[in-house]
PDB file of C-alpha atoms in Angstrom:
ATOM      1  CA  GLY A  21       5.282 -16.656   7.523  1.00 80.00           C
ATOM      2  CA  GLY A  22       6.505 -13.140   8.188  1.00 86.00           C
ATOM      3  CA  GLU A  23       8.866 -12.169  11.000  1.00 92.00           C
ATOM      4  CA  ILE A  24       8.994  -8.809  12.816  1.00 93.00           C
ATOM      5  CA  VAL A  25      12.628  -7.700  12.970  1.00 91.00           C
ATOM      6  CA  ALA A  26      12.255  -4.070  14.115  1.00 92.00           C
ATOM      7  CA  VAL A  27       9.634  -1.786  15.653  1.00 94.00           C
ATOM      8  CA  GLN A  28       9.541   2.006  15.960  1.00 95.00           C
ATOM      9  CA  SER A  29       6.864   4.298  17.377  1.00 95.00           C
ATOM     10  CA  TYR A  30       6.139   8.013  16.963  1.00 95.00           C
ATOM     11  CA  GLN A  31       4.140  10.731  18.670  1.00 94.00           C
ATOM     12  CA  THR A  32       0.566  11.513  17.655  1.00 90.00           C
ATOM     13  CA  GLU A  33       1.355  15.040  16.449  1.00 91.00           C
ATOM     14  CA  GLN A  34       4.778  14.222  14.994  1.00 93.00           C
ATOM     15  CA  THR A  35       5.504  15.502  11.472  1.00 94.00           C
ATOM     16  CA  ASP A  36       9.203  14.616  10.956  1.00 95.00           C
ATOM     17  CA  PHE A  37       9.979  10.892  10.836  1.00 95.00           C
ATOM     18  CA  ARG A  38      13.708  10.974  10.026  1.00 95.00           C
ATOM     19  CA  TYR A  39      14.637   9.635  13.471  1.00 95.00           C
ATOM     20  CA  GLN A  40      12.424   6.546  13.137  1.00 95.00           C
ATOM     21  CA  VAL A  41      13.419   5.813   9.544  1.00 94.00           C
ATOM     22  CA  ARG A  42      17.141   5.970  10.338  1.00 92.00           C
ATOM     23  CA  LEU A  43      16.685   3.635  13.302  1.00 93.00           C
ATOM     24  CA  LEU A  44      14.799   1.186  11.092  1.00 93.00           C
ATOM     25  CA  ARG A  45      17.706   1.327   8.651  1.00 90.00           C
ATOM     26  CA  GLY A  46      20.170   0.548  11.435  1.00 89.00           C
ATOM     27  CA  LEU A  47      21.776   4.004  11.238  1.00 89.00           C
ATOM     28  CA  ASP A  48      22.653   6.545  13.918  1.00 89.00           C
ATOM     29  CA  PRO A  49      19.551   8.762  14.092  1.00 88.00           C
ATOM     30  CA  ASP A  50      21.555  11.725  15.398  1.00 87.00           C
ATOM     31  CA  ALA A  51      24.229  11.637  12.699  1.00 85.00           C
ATOM     32  CA  PRO A  52      23.931  13.977   9.684  1.00 83.00           C
ATOM     33  CA  ASP A  53      22.845  12.456   6.414  1.00 73.00           C
ATOM     34  CA  GLU A  54      25.747  11.398   4.205  1.00 67.00           C
ATOM     35  CA  GLU A  55      26.718  14.089   1.747  1.00 53.00           C
ATOM     36  CA  ASP A  56      26.917  13.454  -1.968  1.00 45.00           C
ATOM     37  CA  PRO A  57      30.646  13.262  -2.853  1.00 41.00           C
ATOM     38  CA  ALA A  58      29.913  15.342  -5.940  1.00 43.00           C
ATOM     39  CA  ASP A  59      28.814  18.206  -3.707  1.00 42.00           C
ATOM     40  CA  SER A  60      31.705  18.018  -1.260  1.00 39.00           C
ATOM     41  CA  GLU A  61      35.481  17.893  -1.482  1.00 42.00           C
ATOM     42  CA  THR A  62      35.620  15.139   1.152  1.00 33.00           C
ATOM     43  CA  ALA A  63      33.144  12.369   1.745  1.00 34.00           C
ATOM     44  CA  GLY A  64      32.388  10.896   5.152  1.00 37.00           C
ATOM     45  CA  THR A  65      33.568   7.413   5.999  1.00 37.00           C
ATOM     46  CA  GLY A  66      30.692   6.440   8.235  1.00 42.00           C
ATOM     47  CA  ASN A  67      28.700   7.482  11.275  1.00 43.00           C
ATOM     48  CA  GLY A  68      30.758   5.699  13.908  1.00 44.00           C
ATOM     49  CA  ALA A  69      32.168   2.328  14.800  1.00 38.00           C
ATOM     50  CA  GLY A  70      29.882  -0.509  13.829  1.00 44.00           C
ATOM     51  CA  ASP A  71      27.352   1.750  12.116  1.00 52.00           C
ATOM     52  CA  LYS A  72      26.024   0.669   8.759  1.00 59.00           C
ATOM     53  CA  ASP A  73      26.744   2.477   5.522  1.00 63.00           C
ATOM     54  CA  GLU A  74      24.056   4.820   4.184  1.00 68.00           C
ATOM     55  CA  LYS A  75      23.657   2.604   1.100  1.00 73.00           C
ATOM     56  CA  THR A  76      23.214  -0.650   3.014  1.00 76.00           C
ATOM     57  CA  PRO A  77      19.748  -2.076   2.326  1.00 78.00           C
ATOM     58  CA  PRO A  78      17.462  -2.492   5.359  1.00 82.00           C
ATOM     59  CA  PRO A  79      17.161  -5.945   6.969  1.00 82.00           C
ATOM     60  CA  PHE A  80      13.492  -6.299   5.986  1.00 90.00           C
ATOM     61  CA  GLU A  81      11.299  -6.385   2.871  1.00 92.00           C
ATOM     62  CA  ALA A  82       8.108  -4.721   4.097  1.00 95.00           C
ATOM     63  CA  LEU A  83       7.064  -1.950   6.460  1.00 96.00           C
ATOM     64  CA  PHE A  84       3.723  -2.093   8.291  1.00 97.00           C
ATOM     65  CA  VAL A  85       2.283   1.304   9.319  1.00 96.00           C
ATOM     66  CA  PRO A  86      -1.028   0.994  11.233  1.00 95.00           C
ATOM     67  CA  ASP A  87      -2.312   4.552  10.929  1.00 96.00           C
ATOM     68  CA  TYR A  88      -4.889   6.629   9.056  1.00 96.00           C
ATOM     69  CA  SER A  89      -4.628   8.183   5.619  1.00 95.00           C
ATOM     70  CA  ASP A  90      -3.970  11.749   6.805  1.00 94.00           C
ATOM     71  CA  ARG A  91      -0.912  10.555   8.708  1.00 95.00           C
ATOM     72  CA  ILE A  92       0.186   8.150   5.991  1.00 97.00           C
ATOM     73  CA  SER A  93       0.249  11.049   3.527  1.00 96.00           C
ATOM     74  CA  LEU A  94       2.946  12.601   5.763  1.00 96.00           C
ATOM     75  CA  ILE A  95       4.845   9.428   6.585  1.00 96.00           C
ATOM     76  CA  ALA A  96       5.061   7.701   3.187  1.00 96.00           C
ATOM     77  CA  PRO A  97       7.000  10.455   1.353  1.00 96.00           C
ATOM     78  CA  GLN A  98       9.492  10.689   4.235  1.00 95.00           C
ATOM     79  CA  ILE A  99      10.040   6.930   4.255  1.00 95.00           C
ATOM     80  CA  ALA A 100      11.396   7.237   0.713  1.00 93.00           C
ATOM     81  CA  PHE A 101      13.115  10.598   1.297  1.00 93.00           C
ATOM     82  CA  TYR A 102      15.128   9.253   4.214  1.00 91.00           C
ATOM     83  CA  GLY A 103      16.323   6.202   2.345  1.00 88.00           C
ATOM     84  CA  LEU A 104      13.753   3.411   2.693  1.00 89.00           C
ATOM     85  CA  GLU A 105      13.097   2.960  -1.004  1.00 85.00           C
ATOM     86  CA  ASP A 106      11.688  -0.109  -2.767  1.00 86.00           C
ATOM     87  CA  ILE A 107      10.062  -1.283   0.479  1.00 92.00           C
ATOM     88  CA  GLN A 108       6.650  -2.947   0.357  1.00 96.00           C
ATOM     89  CA  LEU A 109       4.270  -0.807   2.408  1.00 97.00           C
ATOM     90  CA  LEU A 110       1.538  -2.577   4.379  1.00 97.00           C
ATOM     91  CA  GLY A 111      -1.377  -1.005   6.222  1.00 97.00           C
ATOM     92  CA  THR A 112      -4.737  -1.382   7.917  1.00 96.00           C
ATOM     93  CA  ASN A 113      -8.246  -0.241   6.968  1.00 94.00           C
ATOM     94  CA  GLY A 114      -7.157   3.298   7.880  1.00 95.00           C
ATOM     95  CA  TRP A 115      -5.457   3.386   4.464  1.00 97.00           C
ATOM     96  CA  ASN A 116      -8.748   2.705   2.651  1.00 96.00           C
ATOM     97  CA  ASP A 117      -9.388   6.326   1.691  1.00 95.00           C
ATOM     98  CA  THR A 118      -9.722   7.479  -1.923  1.00 93.00           C
ATOM     99  CA  GLU A 119      -7.855  10.674  -0.969  1.00 95.00           C
ATOM    100  CA  LEU A 120      -4.687   8.808   0.034  1.00 96.00           C
ATOM    101  CA  PRO A 121      -3.359   8.124  -3.515  1.00 96.00           C
ATOM    102  CA  ARG A 122      -3.977  11.778  -4.397  1.00 95.00           C
ATOM    103  CA  LEU A 123      -2.213  13.103  -1.286  1.00 94.00           C
ATOM    104  CA  ALA A 124       0.738  10.678  -1.138  1.00 95.00           C
ATOM    105  CA  LYS A 125       1.002  10.052  -4.896  1.00 94.00           C
ATOM    106  CA  GLN A 126       3.792   7.681  -5.993  1.00 95.00           C
ATOM    107  CA  PHE A 127       4.945   7.121  -2.424  1.00 96.00           C
ATOM    108  CA  VAL A 128       2.021   4.762  -1.704  1.00 97.00           C
ATOM    109  CA  GLU A 129       1.901   3.116  -5.120  1.00 97.00           C
ATOM    110  CA  GLY A 130       1.778  -0.652  -4.653  1.00 97.00           C
ATOM    111  CA  ALA A 131       0.900  -0.444  -0.944  1.00 98.00           C
ATOM    112  CA  VAL A 132      -1.222  -3.345   0.319  1.00 98.00           C
ATOM    113  CA  PHE A 133      -3.773  -3.181   3.143  1.00 98.00           C
ATOM    114  CA  THR A 134      -6.981  -4.827   4.320  1.00 96.00           C
ATOM    115  CA  ASP A 135     -10.521  -3.815   5.196  1.00 95.00           C
ATOM    116  CA  SER A 136     -13.739  -5.588   6.081  1.00 93.00           C
ATOM    117  CA  PHE A 137     -15.727  -3.541   3.545  1.00 95.00           C
ATOM    118  CA  PHE A 138     -14.747  -2.237   0.126  1.00 96.00           C
ATOM    119  CA  LEU A 139     -17.220   0.071  -1.563  1.00 94.00           C
ATOM    120  CA  HIS A 140     -15.916  -0.716  -5.057  1.00 95.00           C
ATOM    121  CA  SER A 141     -15.582  -4.488  -4.668  1.00 95.00           C
ATOM    122  CA  ARG A 142     -16.069  -6.575  -7.797  1.00 92.00           C
ATOM    123  CA  TYR A 143     -18.285  -9.002  -5.860  1.00 93.00           C
ATOM    124  CA  PRO A 144     -21.829  -8.795  -7.337  1.00 95.00           C
ATOM    125  CA  PHE A 145     -23.535  -8.982  -3.923  1.00 94.00           C
ATOM    126  CA  VAL A 146     -21.481  -6.023  -2.660  1.00 96.00           C
ATOM    127  CA  GLN A 147     -22.266  -4.024  -5.792  1.00 96.00           C
ATOM    128  CA  GLU A 148     -25.970  -4.811  -5.349  1.00 97.00           C
ATOM    129  CA  PHE A 149     -25.913  -3.694  -1.714  1.00 97.00           C
ATOM    130  CA  VAL A 150     -24.138  -0.423  -2.549  1.00 97.00           C
ATOM    131  CA  GLU A 151     -26.563   0.309  -5.408  1.00 97.00           C
ATOM    132  CA  ASP A 152     -29.662  -0.484  -3.330  1.00 97.00           C
ATOM    133  CA  TYR A 153     -28.413   1.613  -0.415  1.00 97.00           C
ATOM    134  CA  PHE A 154     -27.629   4.585  -2.658  1.00 97.00           C
ATOM    135  CA  ASN A 155     -31.012   4.384  -4.383  1.00 98.00           C
ATOM    136  CA  ARG A 156     -32.791   4.393  -1.039  1.00 97.00           C
ATOM    137  CA  PHE A 157     -30.753   6.909   0.959  1.00 97.00           C
ATOM    138  CA  GLY A 158     -29.010   9.019  -1.693  1.00 97.00           C
ATOM    139  CA  GLU A 159     -25.505   8.352  -0.366  1.00 97.00           C
ATOM    140  CA  GLU A 160     -22.924   5.586  -0.328  1.00 96.00           C
ATOM    141  CA  PRO A 161     -22.807   3.204   2.636  1.00 97.00           C
ATOM    142  CA  THR A 162     -19.921   3.171   5.086  1.00 94.00           C
ATOM    143  CA  ILE A 163     -18.523   0.256   7.068  1.00 94.00           C
ATOM    144  CA  LEU A 164     -21.135   0.909   9.781  1.00 95.00           C
ATOM    145  CA  GLU A 165     -24.096   0.484   7.418  1.00 97.00           C
ATOM    146  CA  ALA A 166     -22.471  -2.580   5.871  1.00 97.00           C
ATOM    147  CA  GLN A 167     -21.962  -4.183   9.285  1.00 95.00           C
ATOM    148  CA  GLY A 168     -25.572  -3.435  10.258  1.00 96.00           C
ATOM    149  CA  TYR A 169     -26.789  -4.994   7.016  1.00 97.00           C
ATOM    150  CA  ASP A 170     -24.780  -8.167   7.634  1.00 96.00           C
ATOM    151  CA  ILE A 171     -25.889  -8.438  11.273  1.00 95.00           C
ATOM    152  CA  ALA A 172     -29.530  -8.208  10.201  1.00 96.00           C
ATOM    153  CA  GLY A 173     -28.910 -10.732   7.439  1.00 95.00           C
ATOM    154  CA  ILE A 174     -27.327 -13.250   9.803  1.00 95.00           C
ATOM    155  CA  MET A 175     -30.079 -12.921  12.401  1.00 95.00           C
ATOM    156  CA  LEU A 176     -32.935 -13.141   9.900  1.00 95.00           C
ATOM    157  CA  THR A 177     -31.377 -16.156   8.207  1.00 94.00           C
ATOM    158  CA  LEU A 178     -31.033 -18.040  11.488  1.00 94.00           C
ATOM    159  CA  LEU A 179     -34.384 -17.010  12.969  1.00 93.00           C
ATOM    160  CA  ASN A 180     -36.206 -18.162   9.840  1.00 93.00           C
ATOM    161  CA  ASP A 181     -35.056 -21.680  10.664  1.00 93.00           C
ATOM    162  CA  PRO A 182     -37.992 -23.456  12.399  1.00 92.00           C
ATOM    163  CA  GLY A 183     -35.475 -25.498  14.388  1.00 92.00           C
ATOM    164  CA  ILE A 184     -34.391 -22.404  16.326  1.00 93.00           C
ATOM    165  CA  ALA A 185     -36.913 -21.900  19.132  1.00 93.00           C
ATOM    166  CA  SER A 186     -34.846 -20.551  22.044  1.00 94.00           C
ATOM    167  CA  ARG A 187     -31.935 -18.306  22.941  1.00 93.00           C
ATOM    168  CA  GLU A 188     -29.766 -21.370  23.401  1.00 94.00           C
ATOM    169  CA  ASP A 189     -30.730 -22.598  19.916  1.00 94.00           C
ATOM    170  CA  LEU A 190     -29.738 -19.218  18.477  1.00 93.00           C
ATOM    171  CA  ARG A 191     -26.449 -19.160  20.386  1.00 91.00           C
ATOM    172  CA  ARG A 192     -25.593 -22.638  19.121  1.00 92.00           C
ATOM    173  CA  ALA A 193     -26.547 -21.714  15.543  1.00 93.00           C
ATOM    174  CA  LEU A 194     -24.310 -18.640  15.690  1.00 93.00           C
ATOM    175  CA  SER A 195     -21.385 -20.715  16.970  1.00 92.00           C
ATOM    176  CA  GLN A 196     -21.860 -23.158  14.082  1.00 92.00           C
ATOM    177  CA  LEU A 197     -22.207 -20.490  11.400  1.00 92.00           C
ATOM    178  CA  GLN A 198     -19.575 -20.907   8.698  1.00 92.00           C
ATOM    179  CA  ASN A 199     -18.625 -18.251   6.110  1.00 91.00           C
ATOM    180  CA  PHE A 200     -21.906 -16.338   5.963  1.00 93.00           C
ATOM    181  CA  PRO A 201     -21.646 -14.446   2.624  1.00 91.00           C
ATOM    182  CA  GLY A 202     -21.858 -10.892   3.933  1.00 93.00           C
ATOM    183  CA  VAL A 203     -20.858  -7.621   2.274  1.00 96.00           C
ATOM    184  CA  THR A 204     -18.263  -7.195   5.046  1.00 95.00           C
ATOM    185  CA  GLY A 205     -16.634 -10.506   4.187  1.00 91.00           C
ATOM    186  CA  ALA A 206     -17.464 -14.160   4.766  1.00 91.00           C
ATOM    187  CA  THR A 207     -18.197 -14.440   8.493  1.00 93.00           C
ATOM    188  CA  ARG A 208     -18.049 -17.054  11.210  1.00 93.00           C
ATOM    189  CA  PHE A 209     -17.719 -16.808  14.997  1.00 90.00           C
ATOM    190  CA  ASP A 210     -14.983 -18.291  17.173  1.00 87.00           C
ATOM    191  CA  LEU A 211     -15.396 -20.105  20.494  1.00 82.00           C
ATOM    192  CA  VAL A 212     -15.696 -16.864  22.478  1.00 86.00           C
ATOM    193  CA  GLY A 213     -18.131 -15.219  20.058  1.00 86.00           C
ATOM    194  CA  GLU A 214     -15.698 -12.958  18.204  1.00 89.00           C
ATOM    195  CA  ALA A 215     -16.406 -12.488  14.498  1.00 89.00           C
ATOM    196  CA  ASP A 216     -13.821 -14.085  12.216  1.00 91.00           C
ATOM    197  CA  LYS A 217     -13.975 -12.643   8.692  1.00 91.00           C
ATOM    198  CA  ILE A 218     -12.257 -13.113   5.367  1.00 91.00           C
ATOM    199  CA  LEU A 219     -11.095  -9.556   4.750  1.00 92.00           C
ATOM    200  CA  PHE A 220     -10.807  -7.621   1.502  1.00 95.00           C
ATOM    201  CA  LEU A 221      -7.182  -7.418   0.355  1.00 96.00           C
ATOM    202  CA  LEU A 222      -6.622  -4.033  -1.283  1.00 97.00           C
ATOM    203  CA  GLN A 223      -3.771  -2.389  -3.177  1.00 98.00           C
ATOM    204  CA  ILE A 224      -3.052   1.012  -4.680  1.00 97.00           C
ATOM    205  CA  GLN A 225      -2.481   0.541  -8.406  1.00 97.00           C
ATOM    206  CA  LYS A 226      -1.899   3.494 -10.734  1.00 95.00           C
ATOM    207  CA  GLY A 227      -3.347   5.854  -8.150  1.00 95.00           C
ATOM    208  CA  VAL A 228      -6.521   3.820  -7.557  1.00 96.00           C
ATOM    209  CA  ILE A 229      -7.465   1.481  -4.693  1.00 97.00           C
ATOM    210  CA  VAL A 230      -8.388  -1.926  -6.115  1.00 97.00           C
ATOM    211  CA  GLN A 231      -9.317  -5.324  -4.679  1.00 96.00           C
ATOM    212  CA  ILE A 232      -6.693  -8.005  -5.311  1.00 95.00           C
ATOM    213  CA  ASN A 233      -8.246 -11.086  -3.659  1.00 89.00           C
TER     214      ASN A 233
END
């Protein structure tokens, strides 16, 4: 039900995001920030004809930033610093890094993002997989190991069916698979063979990434 009302991009090595934030706010990106009247004898009256006031709230409720945690730790504080406060931050699996809450602190509190694997999920079958993997290999699994585990699980489940005796039988069984209970989310395949998963919905709460679905 959401609607995209504005889009801004930035360079890979960029470290200052004032220009993008001001454009998202509908302000002149080249104009100086409004001075605090308490610190100046005269206060500005605006940044030009038709420009919005510095205090005008943005025309959106959420901001989606599809990047990785090292970049988010730079972007999130500047989003607030340059005036986009009380905005719901949304992200991708690149945000699923335990270091992000430590690096970006209160600026990512409440942020919501998704991933197809969550190491600390409350689901018992995920906890069992993580524990078994750690006991065997001495380290925690990543998304790659989780995907491999689910692929093997799907194939073994289908191939143990005596009714599957050919490649065509297997292809048809895969196309009919519905919500296989994998550690990377319940899985099915669409008409062109792409995996369709129910993702983990995650949020940063009190400095910790938690599952909320």
